[in-house]
Coordinates of C-alpha atoms in Angstrom, one line a residue:
M132 CA 416.2 82.4 111.7
V133 CA 413.7 83.8 114.2
E134 CA 416.3 86.0 115.8
L135 CA 417.3 87.3 112.3
R136 CA 413.7 88.2 111.5
K137 CA 413.4 90.1 114.8
V138 CA 416.7 91.9 114.2
I139 CA 415.4 93.0 110.8
V140 CA 412.1 94.2 112.3
F141 CA 414.1 96.2 115.0
I142 CA 416.3 97.8 112.4
F143 CA 413.4 98.7 110.2
V144 CA 411.4 100.2 113.1
S145 CA 414.4 102.1 114.4
F146 CA 415.1 103.5 110.9
L147 CA 411.5 104.6 110.7
F148 CA 411.6 106.2 114.1
V149 CA 414.8 108.2 113.2
Y150 CA 413.3 109.1 109.8
M151 CA 410.1 110.4 111.3
I152 CA 411.9 112.5 113.8
W153 CA 413.9 114.0 111.0
I154 CA 410.8 114.6 108.9
N155 CA 409.1 116.2 111.9
F156 CA 411.8 118.7 112.7
S157 CA 413.0 119.5 109.2
V158 CA 409.8 119.4 107.1
L159 CA 406.5 119.1 109.1
N160 CA 407.1 122.0 111.5
K161 CA 407.1 124.3 108.5
F162 CA 403.5 123.3 107.9
G163 CA 402.4 124.1 111.5
H164 CA 403.0 120.6 112.9
K165 CA 401.7 120.9 116.4
K166 CA 403.8 119.9 119.5
L167 CA 401.1 117.5 120.6
L168 CA 401.3 115.6 117.3
S169 CA 405.1 115.5 117.5
A170 CA 405.0 114.2 121.1
L171 CA 402.4 111.5 120.0
M172 CA 404.5 110.4 117.0
I173 CA 407.8 110.2 118.9
S174 CA 406.1 108.5 121.9
G175 CA 404.3 105.9 119.8
L176 CA 407.2 105.0 117.5
G177 CA 409.6 105.2 120.4
L178 CA 407.6 102.6 122.4
I179 CA 407.4 100.3 119.4
S180 CA 411.1 100.6 118.9
I181 CA 411.8 99.8 122.5
G182 CA 409.5 96.8 122.2
T183 CA 411.3 95.5 119.2
F184 CA 414.7 96.1 120.9
F185 CA 413.7 94.0 124.0
D186 CA 412.2 91.4 121.7
V187 CA 415.6 91.0 120.1
I188 CA 417.4 90.9 123.4
S189 CA 414.9 88.3 124.7
S190 CA 415.5 86.0 121.7
L191 CA 419.3 86.3 121.8
S192 CA 419.8 86.1 125.6
G193 CA 416.9 84.0 126.8
M194 CA 415.9 86.7 129.2
K195 CA 412.1 87.1 129.6
F196 CA 410.7 90.6 128.9
R197 CA 407.3 89.4 127.7
N198 CA 405.2 91.8 129.8
L199 CA 407.4 94.7 129.0
I200 CA 407.3 93.9 125.3
Q201 CA 403.5 93.6 125.3
I202 CA 403.1 96.9 127.1
C203 CA 405.5 98.7 124.7
F204 CA 403.8 97.3 121.6
T205 CA 400.2 97.9 122.8
A206 CA 400.8 101.4 124.2
G207 CA 403.0 102.4 121.2
A208 CA 400.4 101.1 118.7
I209 CA 397.5 103.0 120.5
I210 CA 399.5 106.2 120.7
F211 CA 400.8 106.0 117.1
V212 CA 397.3 105.3 115.7
T213 CA 396.0 108.3 117.7
Y214 CA 398.8 110.3 116.1
I215 CA 397.7 109.1 112.6
I216 CA 394.1 110.1 113.2
L217 CA 394.9 113.5 114.5
W218 CA 397.5 114.1 111.8
S219 CA 395.0 113.2 109.1
N220 CA 392.5 115.7 110.6
H221 CA 395.3 118.3 110.7
I222 CA 396.2 117.7 107.1
A223 CA 392.5 117.9 106.1
K224 CA 392.3 121.4 107.7
I225 CA 395.5 122.6 106.0
L226 CA 394.2 121.4 102.6
A227 CA 390.8 123.1 103.2
N228 CA 392.6 126.3 104.1
L229 CA 394.8 126.1 101.0
N230 CA 391.7 125.5 98.9
Q231 CA 390.0 128.5 100.4
H232 CA 392.9 130.8 99.8
A233 CA 393.2 129.5 96.2
H234 CA 389.6 130.5 95.5
T235 CA 389.3 133.7 97.6
D236 CA 390.3 137.2 96.8
A237 CA 392.9 138.2 99.5
M238 CA 391.8 141.9 99.7
T239 CA 388.1 141.6 99.8
G240 CA 387.4 138.1 101.1
V241 CA 384.9 137.4 98.2
Y242 CA 385.6 134.7 95.6
N243 CA 388.3 135.4 93.0
R244 CA 387.6 134.6 89.3
I245 CA 388.5 130.9 89.7
G246 CA 386.5 130.5 92.8
F247 CA 383.5 132.2 91.3
E248 CA 383.5 130.2 88.2
R249 CA 383.9 127.0 90.2
E250 CA 380.8 127.8 92.3
L251 CA 378.9 128.9 89.3
M252 CA 379.5 125.7 87.5
K253 CA 378.4 123.7 90.6
K254 CA 375.2 125.7 90.9
S255 CA 374.3 125.8 87.2
S256 CA 374.9 122.1 86.7
R257 CA 372.4 121.3 89.5
K258 CA 369.8 124.0 88.6
K259 CA 367.1 123.7 86.0
E260 CA 365.4 127.1 86.7
S261 CA 366.7 130.5 85.6
F262 CA 369.3 132.5 87.4
Y263 CA 371.0 135.8 86.9
V264 CA 374.6 136.8 86.3
M265 CA 375.5 140.4 87.3
V266 CA 378.6 142.4 86.3
L267 CA 379.6 145.4 88.4
D268 CA 382.3 148.0 87.8
L269 CA 383.3 150.7 90.3
D270 CA 383.7 154.1 88.8
K271 CA 386.3 156.8 89.9
T272 CA 388.8 154.3 91.4
K273 CA 391.7 156.0 89.7
E274 CA 390.4 159.3 90.9
I275 CA 390.3 158.1 94.5
N276 CA 393.8 156.6 94.2
D277 CA 395.2 159.8 92.8
N278 CA 393.5 162.2 95.2
F279 CA 393.1 160.3 98.4
G280 CA 395.9 157.6 98.1
H281 CA 395.9 153.9 97.5
L282 CA 394.8 153.1 101.1
N283 CA 391.6 154.8 100.4
G284 CA 391.4 153.2 97.0
D285 CA 391.6 149.8 98.7
R286 CA 389.0 150.9 101.3
Y287 CA 386.7 151.9 98.4
I288 CA 387.1 148.4 96.8
I289 CA 386.8 146.5 100.1
S290 CA 383.7 148.6 101.2
A291 CA 382.0 148.0 97.8
A292 CA 382.7 144.2 98.0
K293 CA 381.1 144.1 101.4
I294 CA 378.0 146.0 100.1
I295 CA 377.6 143.7 97.1
K296 CA 378.1 140.6 99.3
D297 CA 375.5 141.9 101.8
E298 CA 373.0 142.6 99.0
M299 CA 373.5 139.1 97.6
G300 CA 372.7 137.6 101.1
K301 CA 371.5 134.0 100.8
I302 CA 370.3 134.4 97.2
G303 CA 373.7 134.5 95.6
F304 CA 377.4 135.0 95.8
V305 CA 380.0 137.4 94.5
G306 CA 383.5 137.3 93.0
R307 CA 386.2 139.9 92.3
T308 CA 387.4 139.6 88.7
G309 CA 389.7 142.6 88.4
G310 CA 390.9 145.7 90.3
D311 CA 387.5 147.3 90.6
E312 CA 385.4 144.7 88.8
F313 CA 383.0 142.2 90.4
I314 CA 380.6 139.5 89.2
A315 CA 377.6 138.0 91.0
F316 CA 375.3 135.0 90.7
L317 CA 371.7 135.3 91.9
E318 CA 369.0 132.7 92.1
N319 CA 365.4 132.4 93.3
V320 CA 364.7 136.0 92.3
N321 CA 362.8 137.8 89.5
E322 CA 363.7 140.9 87.5
Y323 CA 361.9 143.2 90.0
D324 CA 364.1 141.8 92.8
I325 CA 367.2 142.3 90.7
E326 CA 366.4 145.9 90.0
K327 CA 365.8 146.5 93.7
I328 CA 369.2 145.0 94.5
K329 CA 370.9 147.0 91.7
H330 CA 369.4 150.2 93.0
S331 CA 370.3 149.5 96.6
I332 CA 373.9 148.7 95.7
K333 CA 374.2 152.0 93.7
I334 CA 372.8 154.0 96.7
R335 CA 375.1 152.4 99.2
V336 CA 378.2 152.6 97.1
S337 CA 377.5 156.3 96.4
N338 CA 377.8 156.9 100.1
I339 CA 381.1 155.2 100.8
F340 CA 383.0 158.6 100.8
L341 CA 380.0 160.6 102.1
K342 CA 382.1 162.1 104.9
E343 CA 384.7 163.3 102.3
N344 CA 381.8 164.8 100.4
K345 CA 382.6 162.6 97.4
N346 CA 379.8 161.0 95.5
M347 CA 380.8 157.5 94.1
N348 CA 379.2 155.5 91.3
I349 CA 379.0 151.8 90.3
S350 CA 377.9 150.6 86.8
I351 CA 375.8 147.4 86.8
G352 CA 374.5 145.1 84.1
Y353 CA 372.9 141.7 84.3
S354 CA 371.7 138.8 82.2
K355 CA 369.2 135.9 82.7
Y356 CA 369.9 132.3 82.0
E357 CA 368.0 130.9 79.1
K358 CA 366.4 134.2 78.2
D359 CA 369.7 135.9 77.4
G360 CA 372.0 132.9 76.9
Q361 CA 372.5 129.2 77.5
D362 CA 376.1 129.3 78.7
Y363 CA 378.3 131.3 81.1
D364 CA 380.4 133.0 78.4
E365 CA 377.2 134.3 76.7
L366 CA 375.6 135.4 79.9
L367 CA 378.8 137.2 80.9
R368 CA 379.1 138.9 77.6
I369 CA 375.6 140.3 77.7
A370 CA 375.8 141.3 81.3
D371 CA 379.1 143.1 80.5
E372 CA 377.6 144.9 77.6
R373 CA 374.7 146.1 79.7
M374 CA 377.1 147.3 82.4
Y375 CA 378.8 149.5 79.9
E376 CA 375.5 150.8 78.7
D377 CA 374.7 151.7 82.3
K378 CA 378.0 153.5 82.6
K379 CA 377.5 155.3 79.3
K380 CA 374.0 156.3 80.2
R381 CA 375.1 157.9 83.5
K382 CA 378.0 159.8 81.8
N383 CA 375.5 161.2 79.2
I384 CA 373.2 162.4 82.1
I385 CA 376.2 164.1 83.8
R386 CA 377.3 165.7 80.6
N387 CA 373.8 167.1 79.9
L388 CA 373.6 168.5 83.4
Q389 CA 376.9 170.4 83.0

């Protein structure tokens, strides 16, 4: 009966060993499974398999392999536990990376809409004081694409995103919600600070194509929590309306100058 139990254990461990090798080379390598992890997994389970094999031989033949069996089990267990720890850390990094990609705009490196709204909900749920939501829309994007090519159009969007992110600094964060549309969250500021940031963004964006002698524009509107609305949708709607008012105002100025 004892021998049968040991045979069953040996078969199970051997099956697990073969299965893990198959998983390693057919599946895990596609997810960046490192060679060190593969070596640890194979070594650990291999030693445990060898230990169970000699345990069966010892029971069936009466030959004594006690020291060898103990060494195989102990070393195998230590190596395999080390593998499990390192593999868990590796998986955690992969998941963190996937999470980052899921919430980040690939072109600009700022949040995408999902990432921005997630961060906003986290911030607003913890905060009692007021904050601002800012909507920004780049002008002349189609003109840049048509006259200078899509690479320069992408450069325009990427440069603008960097400017907006720089201006937010530690007081907020920014997300890209469309082709040339952005949204920002700002805290620990007053309306005077907001106007300074708004003005600075406009100046810096206008100079993106300075070498090409092309003056660019960005329309900006913002809303304040509690004063303008109690929830995100209301704040976004008001900020969006004010952004279009800003765009319309500038177009009227240009029209009057012509």
